[in-house]
Structures are given as C-alpha cells and as structure tokens.
mmCIF file of C-alpha atoms in Angstrom:
data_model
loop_
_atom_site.group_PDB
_atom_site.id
_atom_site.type_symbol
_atom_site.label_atom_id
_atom_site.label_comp_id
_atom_site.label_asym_id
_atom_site.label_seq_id
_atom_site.Cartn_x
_atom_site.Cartn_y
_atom_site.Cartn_z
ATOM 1 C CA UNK A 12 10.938 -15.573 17.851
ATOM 2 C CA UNK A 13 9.975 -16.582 14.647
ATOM 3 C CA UNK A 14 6.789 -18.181 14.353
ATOM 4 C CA UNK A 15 6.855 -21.838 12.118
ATOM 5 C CA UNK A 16 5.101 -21.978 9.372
ATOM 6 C CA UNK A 17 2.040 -23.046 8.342
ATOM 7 C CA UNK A 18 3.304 -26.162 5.303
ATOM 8 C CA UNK A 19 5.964 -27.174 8.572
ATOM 9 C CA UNK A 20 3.013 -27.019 10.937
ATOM 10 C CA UNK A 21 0.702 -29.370 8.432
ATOM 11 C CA UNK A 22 4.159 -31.656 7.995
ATOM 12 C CA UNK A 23 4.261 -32.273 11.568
ATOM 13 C CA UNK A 24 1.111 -32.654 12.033
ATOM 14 C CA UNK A 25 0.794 -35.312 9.220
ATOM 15 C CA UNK A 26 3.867 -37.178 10.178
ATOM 16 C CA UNK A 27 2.262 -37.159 14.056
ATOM 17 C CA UNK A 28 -1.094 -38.786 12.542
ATOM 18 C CA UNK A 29 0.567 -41.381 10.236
ATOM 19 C CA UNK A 30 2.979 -42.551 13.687
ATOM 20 C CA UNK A 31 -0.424 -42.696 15.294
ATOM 21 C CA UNK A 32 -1.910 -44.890 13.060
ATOM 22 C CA UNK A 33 0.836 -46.982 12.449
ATOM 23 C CA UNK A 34 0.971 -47.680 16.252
ATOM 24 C CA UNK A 35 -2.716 -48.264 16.252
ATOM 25 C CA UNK A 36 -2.387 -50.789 13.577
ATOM 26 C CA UNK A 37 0.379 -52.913 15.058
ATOM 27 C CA UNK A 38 -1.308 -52.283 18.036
ATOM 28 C CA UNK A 39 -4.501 -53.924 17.021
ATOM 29 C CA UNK A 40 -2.767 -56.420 14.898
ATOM 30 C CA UNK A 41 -0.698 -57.853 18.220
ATOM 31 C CA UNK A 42 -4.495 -57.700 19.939
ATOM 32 C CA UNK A 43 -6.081 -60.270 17.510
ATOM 33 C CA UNK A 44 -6.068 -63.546 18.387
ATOM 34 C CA UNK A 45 -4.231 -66.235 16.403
ATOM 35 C CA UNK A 46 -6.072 -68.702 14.585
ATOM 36 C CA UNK A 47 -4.767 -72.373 15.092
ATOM 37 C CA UNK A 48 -6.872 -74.644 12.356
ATOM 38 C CA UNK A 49 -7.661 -78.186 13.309
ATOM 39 C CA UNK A 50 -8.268 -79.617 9.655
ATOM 40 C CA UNK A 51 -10.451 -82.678 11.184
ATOM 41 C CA UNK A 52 -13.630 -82.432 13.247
ATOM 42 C CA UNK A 53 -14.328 -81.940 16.975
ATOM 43 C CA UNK A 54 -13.287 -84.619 19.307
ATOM 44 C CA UNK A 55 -10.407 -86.580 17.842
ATOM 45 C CA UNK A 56 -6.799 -86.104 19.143
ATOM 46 C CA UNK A 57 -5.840 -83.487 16.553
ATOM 47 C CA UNK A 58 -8.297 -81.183 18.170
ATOM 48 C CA UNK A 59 -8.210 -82.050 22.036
ATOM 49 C CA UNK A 60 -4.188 -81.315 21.751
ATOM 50 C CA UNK A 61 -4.780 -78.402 19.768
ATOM 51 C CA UNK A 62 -6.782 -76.790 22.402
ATOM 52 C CA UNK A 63 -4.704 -78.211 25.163
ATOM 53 C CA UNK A 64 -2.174 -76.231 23.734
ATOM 54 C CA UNK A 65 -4.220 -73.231 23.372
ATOM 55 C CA UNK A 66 -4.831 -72.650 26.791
ATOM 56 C CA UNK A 67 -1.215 -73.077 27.817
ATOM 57 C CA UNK A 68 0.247 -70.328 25.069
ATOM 58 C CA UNK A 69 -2.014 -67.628 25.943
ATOM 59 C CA UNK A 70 0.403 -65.887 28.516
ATOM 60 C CA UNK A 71 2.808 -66.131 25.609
ATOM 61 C CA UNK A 72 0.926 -65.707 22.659
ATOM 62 C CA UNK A 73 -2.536 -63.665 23.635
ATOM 63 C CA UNK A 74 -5.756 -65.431 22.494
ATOM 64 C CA UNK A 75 -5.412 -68.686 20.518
ATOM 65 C CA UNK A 76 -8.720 -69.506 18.625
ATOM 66 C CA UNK A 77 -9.064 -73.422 17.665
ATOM 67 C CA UNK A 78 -10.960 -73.262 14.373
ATOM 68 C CA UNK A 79 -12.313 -76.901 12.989
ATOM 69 C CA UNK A 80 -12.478 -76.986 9.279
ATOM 70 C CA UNK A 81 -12.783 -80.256 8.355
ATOM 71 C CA UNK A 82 -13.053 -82.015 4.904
ATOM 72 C CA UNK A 83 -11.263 -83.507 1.791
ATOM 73 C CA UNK A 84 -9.075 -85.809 4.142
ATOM 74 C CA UNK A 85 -7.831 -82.599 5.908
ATOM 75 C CA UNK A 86 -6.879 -80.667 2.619
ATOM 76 C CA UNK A 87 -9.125 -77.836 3.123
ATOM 77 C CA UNK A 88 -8.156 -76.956 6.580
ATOM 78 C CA UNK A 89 -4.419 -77.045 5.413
ATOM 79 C CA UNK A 90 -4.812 -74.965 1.635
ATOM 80 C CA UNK A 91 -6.678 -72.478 4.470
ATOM 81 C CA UNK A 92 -3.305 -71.670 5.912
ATOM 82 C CA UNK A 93 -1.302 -72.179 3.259
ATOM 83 C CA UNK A 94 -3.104 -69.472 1.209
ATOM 84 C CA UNK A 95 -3.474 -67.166 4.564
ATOM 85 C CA UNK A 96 -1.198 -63.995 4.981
ATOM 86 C CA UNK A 97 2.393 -64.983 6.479
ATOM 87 C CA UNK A 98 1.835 -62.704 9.600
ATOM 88 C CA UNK A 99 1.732 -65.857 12.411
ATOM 89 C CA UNK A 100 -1.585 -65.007 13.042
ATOM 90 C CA UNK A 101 -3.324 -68.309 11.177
ATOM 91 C CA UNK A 102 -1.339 -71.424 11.587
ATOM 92 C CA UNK A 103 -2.567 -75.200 11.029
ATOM 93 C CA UNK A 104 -2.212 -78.368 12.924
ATOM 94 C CA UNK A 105 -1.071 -80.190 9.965
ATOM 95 C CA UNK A 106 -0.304 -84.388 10.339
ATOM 96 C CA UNK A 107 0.693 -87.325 8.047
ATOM 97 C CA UNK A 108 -2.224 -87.438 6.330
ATOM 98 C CA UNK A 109 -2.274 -83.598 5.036
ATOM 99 C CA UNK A 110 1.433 -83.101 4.744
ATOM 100 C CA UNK A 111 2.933 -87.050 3.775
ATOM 101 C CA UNK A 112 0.093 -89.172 2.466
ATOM 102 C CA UNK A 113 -2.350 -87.329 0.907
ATOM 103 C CA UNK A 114 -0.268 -85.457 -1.778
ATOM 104 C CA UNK A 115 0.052 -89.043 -3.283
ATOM 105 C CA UNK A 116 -3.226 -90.173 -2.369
ATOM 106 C CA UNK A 117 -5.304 -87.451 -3.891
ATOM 107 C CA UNK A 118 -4.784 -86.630 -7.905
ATOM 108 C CA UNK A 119 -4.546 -83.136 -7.119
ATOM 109 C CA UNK A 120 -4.870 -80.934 -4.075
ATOM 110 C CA UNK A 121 -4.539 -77.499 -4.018
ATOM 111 C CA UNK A 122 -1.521 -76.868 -1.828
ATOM 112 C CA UNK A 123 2.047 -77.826 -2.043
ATOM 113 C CA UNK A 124 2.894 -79.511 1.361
ATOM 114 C CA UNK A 125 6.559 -78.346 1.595
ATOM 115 C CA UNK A 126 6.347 -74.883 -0.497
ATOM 116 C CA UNK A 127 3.504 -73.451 0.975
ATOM 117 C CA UNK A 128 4.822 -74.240 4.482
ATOM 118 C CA UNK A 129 6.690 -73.002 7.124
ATOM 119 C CA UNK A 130 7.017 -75.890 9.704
ATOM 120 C CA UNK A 131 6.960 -74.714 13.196
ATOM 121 C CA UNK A 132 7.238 -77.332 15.641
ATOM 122 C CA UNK A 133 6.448 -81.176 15.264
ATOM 123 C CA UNK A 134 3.904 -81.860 18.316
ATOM 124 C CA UNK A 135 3.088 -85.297 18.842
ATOM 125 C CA UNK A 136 3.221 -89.004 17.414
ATOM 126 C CA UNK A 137 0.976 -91.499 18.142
ATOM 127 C CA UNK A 138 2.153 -94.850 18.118
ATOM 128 C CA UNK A 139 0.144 -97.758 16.309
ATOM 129 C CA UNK A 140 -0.147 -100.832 17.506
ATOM 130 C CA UNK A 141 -0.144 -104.822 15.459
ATOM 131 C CA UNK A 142 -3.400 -106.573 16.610
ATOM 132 C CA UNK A 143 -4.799 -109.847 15.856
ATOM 133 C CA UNK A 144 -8.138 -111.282 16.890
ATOM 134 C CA UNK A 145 -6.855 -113.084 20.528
ATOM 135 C CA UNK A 146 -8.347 -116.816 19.545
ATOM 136 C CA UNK A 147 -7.432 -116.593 16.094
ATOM 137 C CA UNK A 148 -3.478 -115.602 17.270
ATOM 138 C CA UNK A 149 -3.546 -118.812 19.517
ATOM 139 C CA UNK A 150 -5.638 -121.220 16.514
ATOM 140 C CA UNK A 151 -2.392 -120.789 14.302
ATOM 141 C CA UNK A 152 0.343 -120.394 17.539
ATOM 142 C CA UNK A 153 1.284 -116.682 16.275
ATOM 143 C CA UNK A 154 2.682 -114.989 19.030
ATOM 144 C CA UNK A 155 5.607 -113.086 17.930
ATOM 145 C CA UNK A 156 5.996 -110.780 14.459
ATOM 146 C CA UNK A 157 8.354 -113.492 13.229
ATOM 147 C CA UNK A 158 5.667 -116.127 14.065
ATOM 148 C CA UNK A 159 3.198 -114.168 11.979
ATOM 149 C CA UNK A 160 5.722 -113.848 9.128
ATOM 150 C CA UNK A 161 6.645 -117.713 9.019
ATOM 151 C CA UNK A 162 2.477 -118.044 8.941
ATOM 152 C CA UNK A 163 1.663 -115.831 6.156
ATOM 153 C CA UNK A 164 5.059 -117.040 3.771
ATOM 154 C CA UNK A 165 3.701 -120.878 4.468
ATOM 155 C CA UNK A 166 0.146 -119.658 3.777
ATOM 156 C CA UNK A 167 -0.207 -116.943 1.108
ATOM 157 C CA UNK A 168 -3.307 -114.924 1.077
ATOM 158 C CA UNK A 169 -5.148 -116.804 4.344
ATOM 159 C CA UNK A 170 -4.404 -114.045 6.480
ATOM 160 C CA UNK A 171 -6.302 -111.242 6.049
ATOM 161 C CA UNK A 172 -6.208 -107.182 7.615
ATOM 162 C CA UNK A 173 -8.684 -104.645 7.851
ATOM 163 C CA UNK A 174 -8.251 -101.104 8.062
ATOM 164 C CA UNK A 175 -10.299 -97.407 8.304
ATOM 165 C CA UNK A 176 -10.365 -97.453 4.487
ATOM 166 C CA UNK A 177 -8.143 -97.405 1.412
ATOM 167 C CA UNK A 178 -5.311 -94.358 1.990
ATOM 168 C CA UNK A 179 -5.500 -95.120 5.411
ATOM 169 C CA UNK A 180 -3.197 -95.141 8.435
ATOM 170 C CA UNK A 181 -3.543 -98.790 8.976
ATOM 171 C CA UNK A 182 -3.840 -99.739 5.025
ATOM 172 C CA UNK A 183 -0.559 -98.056 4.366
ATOM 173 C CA UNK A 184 0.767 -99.286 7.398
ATOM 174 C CA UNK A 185 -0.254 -103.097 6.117
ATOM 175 C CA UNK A 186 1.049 -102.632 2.898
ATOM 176 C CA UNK A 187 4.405 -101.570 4.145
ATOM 177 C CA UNK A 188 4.678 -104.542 6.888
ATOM 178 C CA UNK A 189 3.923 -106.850 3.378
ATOM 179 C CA UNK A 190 6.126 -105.704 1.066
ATOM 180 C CA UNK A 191 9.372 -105.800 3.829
ATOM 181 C CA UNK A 192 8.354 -108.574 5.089
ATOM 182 C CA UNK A 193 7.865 -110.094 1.513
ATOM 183 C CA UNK A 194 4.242 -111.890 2.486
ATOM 184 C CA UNK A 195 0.895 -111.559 0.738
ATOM 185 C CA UNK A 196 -2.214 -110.527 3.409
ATOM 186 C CA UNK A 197 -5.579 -109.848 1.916
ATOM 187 C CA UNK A 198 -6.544 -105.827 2.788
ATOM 188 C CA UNK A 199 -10.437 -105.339 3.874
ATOM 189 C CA UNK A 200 -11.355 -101.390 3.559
ATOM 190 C CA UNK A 201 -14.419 -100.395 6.160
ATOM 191 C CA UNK A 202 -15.716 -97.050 6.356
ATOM 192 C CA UNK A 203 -13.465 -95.906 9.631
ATOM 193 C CA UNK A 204 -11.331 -96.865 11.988
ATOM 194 C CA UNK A 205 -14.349 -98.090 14.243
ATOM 195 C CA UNK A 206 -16.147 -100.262 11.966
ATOM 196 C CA UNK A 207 -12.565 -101.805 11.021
ATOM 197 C CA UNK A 208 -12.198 -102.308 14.835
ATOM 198 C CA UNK A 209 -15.610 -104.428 15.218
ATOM 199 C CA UNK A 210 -14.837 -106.425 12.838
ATOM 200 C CA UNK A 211 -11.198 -107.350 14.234
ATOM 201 C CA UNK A 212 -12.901 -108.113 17.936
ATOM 202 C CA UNK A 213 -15.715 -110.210 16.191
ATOM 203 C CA UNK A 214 -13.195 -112.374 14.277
ATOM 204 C CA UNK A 215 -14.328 -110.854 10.746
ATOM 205 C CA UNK A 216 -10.748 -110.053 10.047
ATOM 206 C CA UNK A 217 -7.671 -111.338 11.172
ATOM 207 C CA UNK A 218 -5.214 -108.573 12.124
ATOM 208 C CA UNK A 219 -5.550 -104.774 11.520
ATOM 209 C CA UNK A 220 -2.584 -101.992 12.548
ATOM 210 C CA UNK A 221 -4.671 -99.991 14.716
ATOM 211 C CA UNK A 222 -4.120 -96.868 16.465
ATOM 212 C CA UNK A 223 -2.750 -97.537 20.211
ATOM 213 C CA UNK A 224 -5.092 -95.763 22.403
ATOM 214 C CA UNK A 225 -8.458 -97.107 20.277
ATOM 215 C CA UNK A 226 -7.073 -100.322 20.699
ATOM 216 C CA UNK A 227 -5.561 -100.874 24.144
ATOM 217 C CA UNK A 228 -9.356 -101.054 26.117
ATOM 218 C CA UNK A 229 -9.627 -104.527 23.763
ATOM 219 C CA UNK A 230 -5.962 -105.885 24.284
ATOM 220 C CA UNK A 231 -6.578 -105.423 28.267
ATOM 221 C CA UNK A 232 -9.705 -107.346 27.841
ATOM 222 C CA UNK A 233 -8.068 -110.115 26.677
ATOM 223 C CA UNK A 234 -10.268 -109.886 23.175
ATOM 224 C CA UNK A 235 -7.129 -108.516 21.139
ATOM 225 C CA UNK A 236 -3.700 -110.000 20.988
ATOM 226 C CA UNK A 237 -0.839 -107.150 20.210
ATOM 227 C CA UNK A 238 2.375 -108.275 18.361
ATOM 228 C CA UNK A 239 4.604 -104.875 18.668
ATOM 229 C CA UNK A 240 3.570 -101.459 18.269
ATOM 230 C CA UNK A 241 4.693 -99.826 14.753
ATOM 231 C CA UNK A 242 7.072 -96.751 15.695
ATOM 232 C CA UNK A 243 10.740 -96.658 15.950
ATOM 233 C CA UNK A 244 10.911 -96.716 19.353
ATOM 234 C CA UNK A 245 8.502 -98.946 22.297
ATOM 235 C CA UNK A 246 5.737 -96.857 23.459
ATOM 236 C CA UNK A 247 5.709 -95.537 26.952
ATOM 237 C CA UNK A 248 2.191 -96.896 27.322
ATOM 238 C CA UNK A 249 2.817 -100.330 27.070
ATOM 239 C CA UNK A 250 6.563 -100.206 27.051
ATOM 240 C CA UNK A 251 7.197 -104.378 27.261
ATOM 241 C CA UNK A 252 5.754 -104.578 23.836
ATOM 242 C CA UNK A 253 8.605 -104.874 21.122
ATOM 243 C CA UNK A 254 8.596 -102.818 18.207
ATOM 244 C CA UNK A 255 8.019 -104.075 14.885
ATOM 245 C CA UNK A 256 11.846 -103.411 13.741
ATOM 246 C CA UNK A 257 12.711 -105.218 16.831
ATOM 247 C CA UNK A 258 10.710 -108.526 16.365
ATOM 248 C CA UNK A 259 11.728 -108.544 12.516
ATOM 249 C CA UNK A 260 15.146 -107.075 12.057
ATOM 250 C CA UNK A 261 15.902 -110.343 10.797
ATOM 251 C CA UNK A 262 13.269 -110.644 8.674
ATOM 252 C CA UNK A 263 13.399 -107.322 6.102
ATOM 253 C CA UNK A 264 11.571 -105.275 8.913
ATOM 254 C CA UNK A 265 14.324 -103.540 10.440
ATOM 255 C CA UNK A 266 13.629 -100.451 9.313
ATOM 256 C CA UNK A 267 10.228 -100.131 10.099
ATOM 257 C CA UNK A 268 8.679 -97.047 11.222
ATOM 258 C CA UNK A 269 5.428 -95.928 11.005
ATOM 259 C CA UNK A 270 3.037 -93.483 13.025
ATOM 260 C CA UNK A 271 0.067 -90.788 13.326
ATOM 261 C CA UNK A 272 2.049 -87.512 13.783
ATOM 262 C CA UNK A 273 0.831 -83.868 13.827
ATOM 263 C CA UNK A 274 3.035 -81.048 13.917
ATOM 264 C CA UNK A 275 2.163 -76.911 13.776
ATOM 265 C CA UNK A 276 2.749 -75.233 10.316
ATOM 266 C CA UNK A 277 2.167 -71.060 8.882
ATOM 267 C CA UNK A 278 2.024 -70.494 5.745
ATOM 268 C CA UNK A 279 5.102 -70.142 3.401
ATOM 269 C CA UNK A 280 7.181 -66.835 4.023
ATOM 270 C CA UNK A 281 6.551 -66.706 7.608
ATOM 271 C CA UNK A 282 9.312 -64.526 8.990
ATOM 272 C CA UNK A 283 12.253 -65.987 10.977
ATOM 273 C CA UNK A 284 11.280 -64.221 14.131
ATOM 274 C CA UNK A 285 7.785 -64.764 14.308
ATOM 275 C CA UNK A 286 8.386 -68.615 13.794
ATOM 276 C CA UNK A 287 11.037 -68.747 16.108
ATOM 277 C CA UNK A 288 8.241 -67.217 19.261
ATOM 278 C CA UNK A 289 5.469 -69.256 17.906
ATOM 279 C CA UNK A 290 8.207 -72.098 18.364
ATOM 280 C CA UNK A 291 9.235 -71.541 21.541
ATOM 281 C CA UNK A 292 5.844 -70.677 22.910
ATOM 282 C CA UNK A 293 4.402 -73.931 21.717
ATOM 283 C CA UNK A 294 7.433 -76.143 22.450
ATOM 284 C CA UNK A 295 7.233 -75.001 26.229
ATOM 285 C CA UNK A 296 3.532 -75.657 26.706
ATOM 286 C CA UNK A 297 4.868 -79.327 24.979
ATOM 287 C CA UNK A 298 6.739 -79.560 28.379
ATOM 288 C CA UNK A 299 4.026 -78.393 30.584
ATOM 289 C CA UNK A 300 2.838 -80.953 33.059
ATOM 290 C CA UNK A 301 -0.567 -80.407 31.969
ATOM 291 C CA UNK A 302 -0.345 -81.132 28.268
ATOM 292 C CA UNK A 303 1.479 -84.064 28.736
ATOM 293 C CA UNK A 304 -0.921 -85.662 31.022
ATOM 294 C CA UNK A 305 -3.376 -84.739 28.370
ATOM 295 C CA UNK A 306 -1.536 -86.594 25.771
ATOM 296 C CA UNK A 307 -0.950 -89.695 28.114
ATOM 297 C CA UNK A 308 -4.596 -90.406 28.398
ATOM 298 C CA UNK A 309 -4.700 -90.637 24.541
ATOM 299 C CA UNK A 310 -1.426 -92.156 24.758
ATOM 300 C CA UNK A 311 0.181 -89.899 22.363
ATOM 301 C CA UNK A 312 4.279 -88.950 22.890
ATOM 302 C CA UNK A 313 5.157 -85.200 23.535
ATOM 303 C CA UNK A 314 7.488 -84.401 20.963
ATOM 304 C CA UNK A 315 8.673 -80.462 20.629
ATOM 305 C CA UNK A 316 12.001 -79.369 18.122
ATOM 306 C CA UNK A 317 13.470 -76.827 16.094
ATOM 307 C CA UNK A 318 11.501 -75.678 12.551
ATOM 308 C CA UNK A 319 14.839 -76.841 10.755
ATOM 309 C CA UNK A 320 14.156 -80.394 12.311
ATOM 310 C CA UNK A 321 9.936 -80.599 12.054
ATOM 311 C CA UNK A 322 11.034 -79.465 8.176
ATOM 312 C CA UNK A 323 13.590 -82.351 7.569
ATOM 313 C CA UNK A 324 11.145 -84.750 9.295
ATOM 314 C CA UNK A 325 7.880 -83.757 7.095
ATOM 315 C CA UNK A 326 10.512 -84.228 3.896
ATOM 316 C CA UNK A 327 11.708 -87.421 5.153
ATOM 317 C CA UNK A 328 7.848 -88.569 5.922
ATOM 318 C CA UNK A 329 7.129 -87.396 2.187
ATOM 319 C CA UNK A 330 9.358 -89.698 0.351
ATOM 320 C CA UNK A 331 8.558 -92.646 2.873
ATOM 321 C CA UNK A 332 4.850 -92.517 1.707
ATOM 322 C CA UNK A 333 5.245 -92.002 -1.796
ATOM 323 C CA UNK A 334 6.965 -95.273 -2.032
ATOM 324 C CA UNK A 335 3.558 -96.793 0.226
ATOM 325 C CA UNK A 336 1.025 -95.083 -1.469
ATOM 326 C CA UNK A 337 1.900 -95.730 -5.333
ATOM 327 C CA UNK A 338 2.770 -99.245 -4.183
ATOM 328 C CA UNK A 339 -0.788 -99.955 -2.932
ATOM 329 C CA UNK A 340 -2.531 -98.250 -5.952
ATOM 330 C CA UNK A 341 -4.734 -96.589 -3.623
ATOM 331 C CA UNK A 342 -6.111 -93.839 -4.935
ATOM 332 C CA UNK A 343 -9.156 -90.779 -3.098
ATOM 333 C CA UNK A 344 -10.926 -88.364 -5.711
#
C-alpha cells in the first residue's frame, strides 16, 4: 500500500484544525450571552420588563444580560446597538422617545432610528391617562372631555397643564389634545414626571396627561379626577374610562392616539433568521403568565407581533411626532 504523502498529510491536517476552530468559534459565539440594553436607568418600566423578559427567554435564548446605559434622553443606549455588530447578540429596548420623538426633538443624534434598525418585536404600550386636579374639575363642572373642551374654547388660556418637561410624553401629548381640539391651554415644564405630579394633586396646575400607573394611586384617592385615558383603545386597568377619541370624536379628537411604547430592536443588517428566533423567543415569553402579571402591576398592555408590523408601527409613530414636536417648538440640546 502506498503510503500518503507528506504535503496531503499537512493538507489534512490543516483542513482538520481550521474545522476545529471554526466549530470552536461558533461554538463560543452561541455560548455568550446576549446583551439586551435598557437605554434609561434602573427601576422604571423599561427596565423591570426588560428583565422580566430575560428570565423567561433563557431556555430559548441562553443567558440574556440587561445592561442600563442611560443618558441623552435614551440616545446613547440606542446609537450602542445601532453601531454594534448585526450578530443578535446586542439588541436594545428602544421606545417612543428614542425611536419617534427624539429624532425631532434633539438637533442631531447620532443614529438613524429606521436605518440603523432592525425592529424585532413591539413589547408593550402604556396607556396615559387625562387628569385634572378633583376640586378644580367640579369648581368649573368639567366632567367629560367635551366638557373640558366647551371650558377652554369659552375661556382661552385659563386652563393650564403641566408636564415632566418640554419634549415630554405628557407635553406632546397636551399639545396634540390642543391643536385637534382647536383650544389654547397654558403648558408648565417641571423637572420630571414627579414634580409635575405634585403640583397637579396640590392644585398648582390644572390638568396634566400623566402616565396611568403613576397616576391611578391619586385618582382612587379621590385627589385626581380622570377624563379618558389617551390610547386608541380603553385600558384594561380601568376599562369604564372612555378614551379620548371616544369622548371627542365630535369634537376634532377622533383620531387621537397617543402612548409610552417600547419595543426590541438589533442593529441594521440583522439576518432574517436570527430576527425571526429572537422574535419568536421574545413574543412567547410576551404570553407567559408571568410577564403579563408583571406588566399588570405597572399596568402596561402585552403587545407581541411580527418585525414587518413593529417596523410599520415605529414608521407610522415617526411621522405622528414630527407633526407634535415641530408644532410645539420644543427643542433638547
């Protein structure tokens, strides 16, 4: 028998060693956990979901890292991902401030929020809620949204709102109840959503459009009195109150829609079938018994689609707030 020789010998060899290491490479690559960046600090909704979620997607996914990098509104947390390798192993928990409002808000950021996408699964809205001060709602007889309409176009400028700041959820959210409505309400900007909150319980402000779950403790109490909430649809937590497009179709306000949302996004390029398992993974734990009673307590609504659909929705939720945004002048450099 002819013995092989030596250059086939080294060939094999060599081809043996690269297969090896190309194993051990995908190998360790599938062992590394994924990092899921919350683009806000500890503690708020963004980041009790995100880890929520976490824990669920491990059978599925391996280790899921939540990684808080907060700062710039959210921007930096988002340009993390958006400038990370498209492998699916850094993804974002992106929301309507990072990926609808701030583009218009800030001057400049330093990601585009559709091009240096891919959108894997919207996650959750939370629905906000109209709110005035309880003894200032029965002083002028406002009970309804069409009684606080027929207030504010009899009394221009009396009624005022206050909100977490200029560019906020609740600012923009005022500013688009005004201009359908076609009233004039004086804006008052506090530094966050809590100090804006005090003064709406101690009668400094009138009304604000506050988020649902900060607010509902008050409106139990008696201290707050809510109108309708602001989404599309009623809100499972308090599903007698009418929306805002319900109590002023009528009135300009039919189409009213607004909401905090947060959705998962990779960066651009991420391939089809890596998006479609992170989808899947993240869109069962979405119907796991155990996130949504974690998103009932903070009264947020499960939500869960398709990439095509969380990418139509973000493009849809662009254009809506670059109408709101340029309208108010509001402006964050």
């Amino acid at each position: 028998m002819n013995k092989p020789s030596f250059s086939l010998v080294r060939r094999t060899l060599t081809l043996a060693l690269a297969s090896l290491t190309l194993c051990g490479t995908a190998m360790a690559q599938a062992n590394r956990p994924i990092r899921l960046i919350v683009p806000y600090a500890p503690g708020g909704p963004l980041d009790i979901i995100a880890r929520s979620l976490a824990e669920r997607v491990k059978d599925s996914l391996g280790t899921v890292i939540v990684e808080n990098r907060a700062g710039a509104g959210g921007n930096l947390g988002a340009d993390a991902v958006a400038k990370a390798a498209p492998d699916g192993q850094t993804i974002v928990m992106g929301a309507v401030a990072t990926h609808a409002i701030n583009p218009w808000l800030y001057s400049k950021i330093p990601y585009d929020p559709i091009k240096d996408f891919t959108p894997i699964t919207l996650v959750a809205k939370v629905p906000n809620v109209l709110v005035m001060h309880a003894e200032t709602a029965q002083k002028l007889g406002i009970n309804t949204v069409a009684d606080l309409i027929a207030y504010a176009k009899k009394n221009p400028g009396k009624l005022n709102y206050g909100s977490g700041g200029n560019g906020s959820a609740g600012h923009l959210a005022g500013e688009m109840f005004k201009a359908q409505a076609g009233v004039f309400m004086v804006h008052i900007p506090y530094a966050g959503g809590n100090p804006a909150q005090l003064a709406l319980v101690s009668g400094q402000v009138d009304l604000n459009f506050d988020n649902l779950a900060s607010a509902s403790a008050n409106i139990k109490a008696g201290k707050l009195k809510a109108l309708a909430v602001t989404t599309a649809a009623r809100a499972t937590a308090l599903p007698e109150l009418p929306t805002i497009a319900e109590g002023g179709k009528a009135l300009g306000l039919g189409q009213f829609d607004v909401n905090t949302w947060f959705g998962l996004f990779g960066p651009a390029k991420l391939p089809a079938d890596v998006t479609r398992k992170l989808n899947k993974a993240f869109t069962d734990a979405l119907a796991s018994p155990e996130v949504r009673t974690r998103m009932a307590v903070l009264m947020a609504e499960p939500a869960g689609d398709t990439p095509e659909q969380f990418a139509a929705f973000v493009k849809a939720e662009l254009g809506k707030y670059e109408k709101v945004v340029k309208a108010s002048g509001a402006k964050l450099d």
